[in-house]
Structures are given as C-alpha cells and as structure tokens.
C-alpha cells in the first residue's frame, strides 16, 4: 500500500492519499486545502484517484474537494447526515476567518457498513456521529488502519460544542464502533500525530471504561 499523509490548510487537517501499488488506483481522504500539493503526491506515485472521501463536512476537511474532483474526475463521497453542514460552508468560513469555498457537490452517500474501493484497497465505513451527525471513520482491515477524521485523536476526542455536535453520541460511537477494532489498528486522526487503538483504549482520558 502507498500511504501519504499531508497536513493541509491553516488547521493542518491530515489529508491521506492511499494507493494500490499494483493498479495505482487511489483514494484521497479529506482534501481540505492545498490541492496542488495533494496532486503533487498523486503524480509522484503515478496514481489514479478513484474516490474522494470526506470524513465530515467541516470546511478544513472538505474545502478542496471540488478542485480535486475537477482535476481527477473522481466522485466525492460523504455521509448524508452532514449535508446540512455542507450547506453552511460560508458560515464555517466566517468562524475560521477563511475565504468561503465554492459550493461542494456530493456524488455518493456513504453509510454504516458501506465499502469504498480503489484497486485492491477496501475501506469499510463506520458511521460515528458525535463530532458532527454525519462523521464517519474509514477502516481498512487488510492494512489494519483506521482513518478517524475528527472522531478520535491521540489522547483526545473530537470537539462536540459546534452545531450538530453531541458529546453523548461521540462517546457512544467511540465505544461501540471504534473501540470494537483490534488493539494493533493504526489510527490516522484528522489532526495531529498517529496512534493505535490499544494505546487509546489504555490511555485516552475520554475512553476510560464506562
Ligand atoms: Zn471537524
């Protein structure tokens, strides 16, 4: 597997480029900004982007989706419970003092237990509401890796004080779906350093046993 993690934009959202070494097919997750740099990585590995997956509709994760779609022709995928948030991108831009991005169009809805494929790569969708209602994580069982969006961070969890957030729901999502994964699963959070499920199960102050 080819995997590049590029922190993009002023909030340094971790954008992942994941590619199949044989077929060179790839998925890009959370192209929030800096699409030219994302495309540099795509070209560096000679990849064909087949899927653009958005873990949730916050501007720092979705802001560059249309530019990337135009450049690659790949569809943009998002959980439908974040469509309302997607319509508020100009409001979100004001919160963060950023320029409002162009309107983002969604090509395909992603729900619980759906799969996203690129070549031999298979990612399972975990619907993990809490940070936003439509937040998802992507689990790649063969690679033992979780792309966690803003649901889980090393030593912390996603904030739930923004519109659509729910502390009860994120805790439920984490215990029922994320902590159900094996300890050795590598976690790529939406921001900051990587971690492992086992480490978060042991040490994350928000995940101590109920
Ligand atoms: Zn977020």
Short mmCIF file of C-alpha atoms in Angstrom, two decimals, residues 1-175:
data_model
loop_
_atom_site.label_atom_id
_atom_site.label_comp_id
_atom_site.label_asym_id
_atom_site.label_seq_id
_atom_site.Cartn_x
_atom_site.Cartn_y
_atom_site.Cartn_z
CA UNK A 1 0.00 0.00 0.00
CA UNK A 2 1.10 3.54 -0.76
CA UNK A 3 0.11 5.94 2.02
CA UNK A 4 0.99 9.61 2.24
CA UNK A 5 -0.34 11.87 4.97
CA UNK A 6 -0.27 15.56 4.15
CA UNK A 7 -1.36 18.16 6.72
CA UNK A 8 -3.33 20.73 4.67
CA UNK A 9 -4.62 24.24 5.25
CA UNK A 10 -4.39 26.58 8.25
CA UNK A 11 -5.82 23.93 10.63
CA UNK A 12 -3.42 21.26 9.29
CA UNK A 13 -6.07 18.66 8.54
CA UNK A 14 -4.41 15.28 7.84
CA UNK A 15 -5.22 14.52 4.21
CA UNK A 16 -4.49 10.88 3.31
CA UNK A 17 -3.58 9.60 -0.14
CA UNK A 18 -3.87 5.81 -0.17
CA UNK A 19 -2.90 3.85 -3.25
CA UNK A 20 -2.74 0.29 -4.56
CA UNK A 21 0.87 -0.39 -5.61
CA UNK A 22 -0.20 -2.75 -8.41
CA UNK A 23 -3.11 -0.98 -10.11
CA UNK A 24 -2.02 2.54 -9.00
CA UNK A 25 -5.66 3.26 -8.09
CA UNK A 26 -6.10 5.53 -5.09
CA UNK A 27 -8.48 7.17 -2.67
CA UNK A 28 -7.95 10.61 -1.19
CA UNK A 29 -9.46 11.32 2.21
CA UNK A 30 -10.19 14.85 3.46
CA UNK A 31 -8.64 17.13 0.83
CA UNK A 32 -9.42 20.19 2.93
CA UNK A 33 -6.99 22.54 1.20
CA UNK A 34 -3.64 22.69 -0.64
CA UNK A 35 -5.00 20.61 -3.53
CA UNK A 36 -1.92 21.34 -5.66
CA UNK A 37 0.25 19.62 -3.03
CA UNK A 38 -2.18 16.69 -2.91
CA UNK A 39 -1.95 16.42 -6.70
CA UNK A 40 1.85 16.53 -6.48
CA UNK A 41 1.70 13.40 -4.30
CA UNK A 42 -0.74 11.75 -6.71
CA UNK A 43 1.64 12.43 -9.61
CA UNK A 44 4.74 11.45 -7.59
CA UNK A 45 3.29 7.94 -7.16
CA UNK A 46 1.67 7.86 -10.60
CA UNK A 47 -1.77 7.28 -9.06
CA UNK A 48 -5.29 7.42 -10.49
CA UNK A 49 -7.66 8.87 -7.91
CA UNK A 50 -10.88 6.80 -7.90
CA UNK A 51 -12.57 8.07 -4.72
CA UNK A 52 -12.62 11.30 -2.75
CA UNK A 53 -13.88 10.53 0.76
CA UNK A 54 -14.87 13.24 3.23
CA UNK A 55 -14.96 12.14 6.89
CA UNK A 56 -17.25 15.07 7.78
CA UNK A 57 -18.39 18.37 6.31
CA UNK A 58 -16.18 20.79 8.23
CA UNK A 59 -14.51 23.24 5.90
CA UNK A 60 -10.97 22.19 6.86
CA UNK A 61 -11.75 18.62 5.67
CA UNK A 62 -13.92 19.31 2.60
CA UNK A 63 -12.69 22.70 1.33
CA UNK A 64 -10.60 21.36 -1.58
CA UNK A 65 -12.96 18.56 -2.67
CA UNK A 66 -14.32 20.26 -5.80
CA UNK A 67 -10.85 21.28 -7.04
CA UNK A 68 -9.66 17.71 -6.60
CA UNK A 69 -12.78 16.37 -8.33
CA UNK A 70 -12.18 18.68 -11.29
CA UNK A 71 -8.55 17.58 -11.54
CA UNK A 72 -9.18 13.84 -11.20
CA UNK A 73 -12.79 13.17 -12.21
CA UNK A 74 -13.24 11.08 -9.04
CA UNK A 75 -16.57 11.18 -7.16
CA UNK A 76 -16.94 12.94 -3.80
CA UNK A 77 -18.39 10.76 -1.01
CA UNK A 78 -19.98 11.95 2.26
CA UNK A 79 -22.48 10.72 4.83
CA UNK A 80 -25.91 12.27 4.21
CA UNK A 81 -26.30 13.45 7.80
CA UNK A 82 -23.66 16.10 7.07
CA UNK A 83 -25.43 17.54 4.00
CA UNK A 84 -26.93 20.33 6.15
CA UNK A 85 -23.49 21.24 7.47
CA UNK A 86 -22.20 21.24 3.91
CA UNK A 87 -24.72 23.95 3.03
CA UNK A 88 -23.18 26.11 5.80
CA UNK A 89 -19.63 26.23 4.43
CA UNK A 90 -19.75 30.03 4.11
CA UNK A 91 -20.81 30.29 7.79
CA UNK A 92 -17.99 27.91 8.75
CA UNK A 93 -15.55 30.06 6.77
CA UNK A 94 -16.58 33.07 8.89
CA UNK A 95 -16.00 31.05 12.12
CA UNK A 96 -12.46 30.31 10.98
CA UNK A 97 -11.71 33.58 9.21
CA UNK A 98 -11.21 31.74 5.90
CA UNK A 99 -12.33 32.60 2.38
CA UNK A 100 -15.65 30.84 1.60
CA UNK A 101 -15.05 27.86 -0.73
CA UNK A 102 -17.15 27.09 -3.76
CA UNK A 103 -20.29 25.01 -3.30
CA UNK A 104 -19.43 21.32 -2.81
CA UNK A 105 -21.49 18.73 -4.69
CA UNK A 106 -21.74 15.19 -3.34
CA UNK A 107 -21.75 12.32 -5.83
CA UNK A 108 -22.43 9.45 -3.47
CA UNK A 109 -23.75 8.96 0.05
CA UNK A 110 -21.71 6.83 2.46
CA UNK A 111 -23.50 4.99 5.27
CA UNK A 112 -22.65 2.50 8.00
CA UNK A 113 -21.05 -0.70 6.62
CA UNK A 114 -20.68 0.67 3.09
CA UNK A 115 -17.36 -0.08 1.44
CA UNK A 116 -15.10 2.21 -0.59
CA UNK A 117 -12.74 0.54 -3.06
CA UNK A 118 -9.69 1.59 -5.07
CA UNK A 119 -7.87 -1.29 -6.76
CA UNK A 120 -7.36 -3.97 -4.11
CA UNK A 121 -7.87 -1.47 -1.27
CA UNK A 122 -11.11 -1.91 0.64
CA UNK A 123 -12.26 0.55 3.31
CA UNK A 124 -15.28 -0.09 5.50
CA UNK A 125 -17.38 2.87 6.56
CA UNK A 126 -18.08 3.27 10.27
CA UNK A 127 -20.76 5.88 10.91
CA UNK A 128 -19.53 7.60 14.08
CA UNK A 129 -21.82 10.56 14.88
CA UNK A 130 -20.81 12.96 17.63
CA UNK A 131 -18.26 15.46 16.31
CA UNK A 132 -20.86 16.00 13.59
CA UNK A 133 -24.01 13.97 12.88
CA UNK A 134 -22.54 12.62 9.64
CA UNK A 135 -19.00 11.90 10.84
CA UNK A 136 -17.52 8.66 9.53
CA UNK A 137 -14.31 6.71 10.06
CA UNK A 138 -12.77 4.51 7.36
CA UNK A 139 -11.45 1.12 8.45
CA UNK A 140 -9.06 -0.77 6.16
CA UNK A 141 -8.95 -4.26 7.73
CA UNK A 142 -6.24 -5.68 5.43
CA UNK A 143 -3.98 -2.75 6.31
CA UNK A 144 -5.07 -2.73 9.96
CA UNK A 145 -5.65 1.01 9.75
CA UNK A 146 -8.37 3.47 10.74
CA UNK A 147 -8.77 6.90 9.19
CA UNK A 148 -10.58 8.54 12.11
CA UNK A 149 -11.49 12.03 10.93
CA UNK A 150 -12.17 14.26 13.93
CA UNK A 151 -13.75 11.45 15.99
CA UNK A 152 -10.55 10.25 17.70
CA UNK A 153 -7.20 11.95 18.27
CA UNK A 154 -4.06 10.76 20.06
CA UNK A 155 -5.01 11.34 23.71
CA UNK A 156 -8.23 13.19 22.92
CA UNK A 157 -11.52 13.10 21.01
CA UNK A 158 -13.30 15.46 18.62
CA UNK A 159 -14.92 18.59 19.98
CA UNK A 160 -18.69 18.44 20.30
CA UNK A 161 -19.51 22.11 21.00
CA UNK A 162 -20.03 23.10 17.35
CA UNK A 163 -23.51 22.95 15.76
CA UNK A 164 -24.55 19.31 15.26
CA UNK A 165 -22.08 18.03 17.85
CA UNK A 166 -23.06 15.70 20.71
CA UNK A 167 -20.78 14.50 23.50
CA UNK A 168 -23.10 11.58 24.30
CA UNK A 169 -23.10 10.46 20.68
CA UNK A 170 -19.33 10.66 20.18
CA UNK A 171 -18.72 8.61 23.33
CA UNK A 172 -21.26 6.06 22.13
CA UNK A 173 -19.67 5.95 18.67
CA UNK A 174 -16.19 5.52 20.13
CA UNK A 175 -17.14 2.70 22.48
#
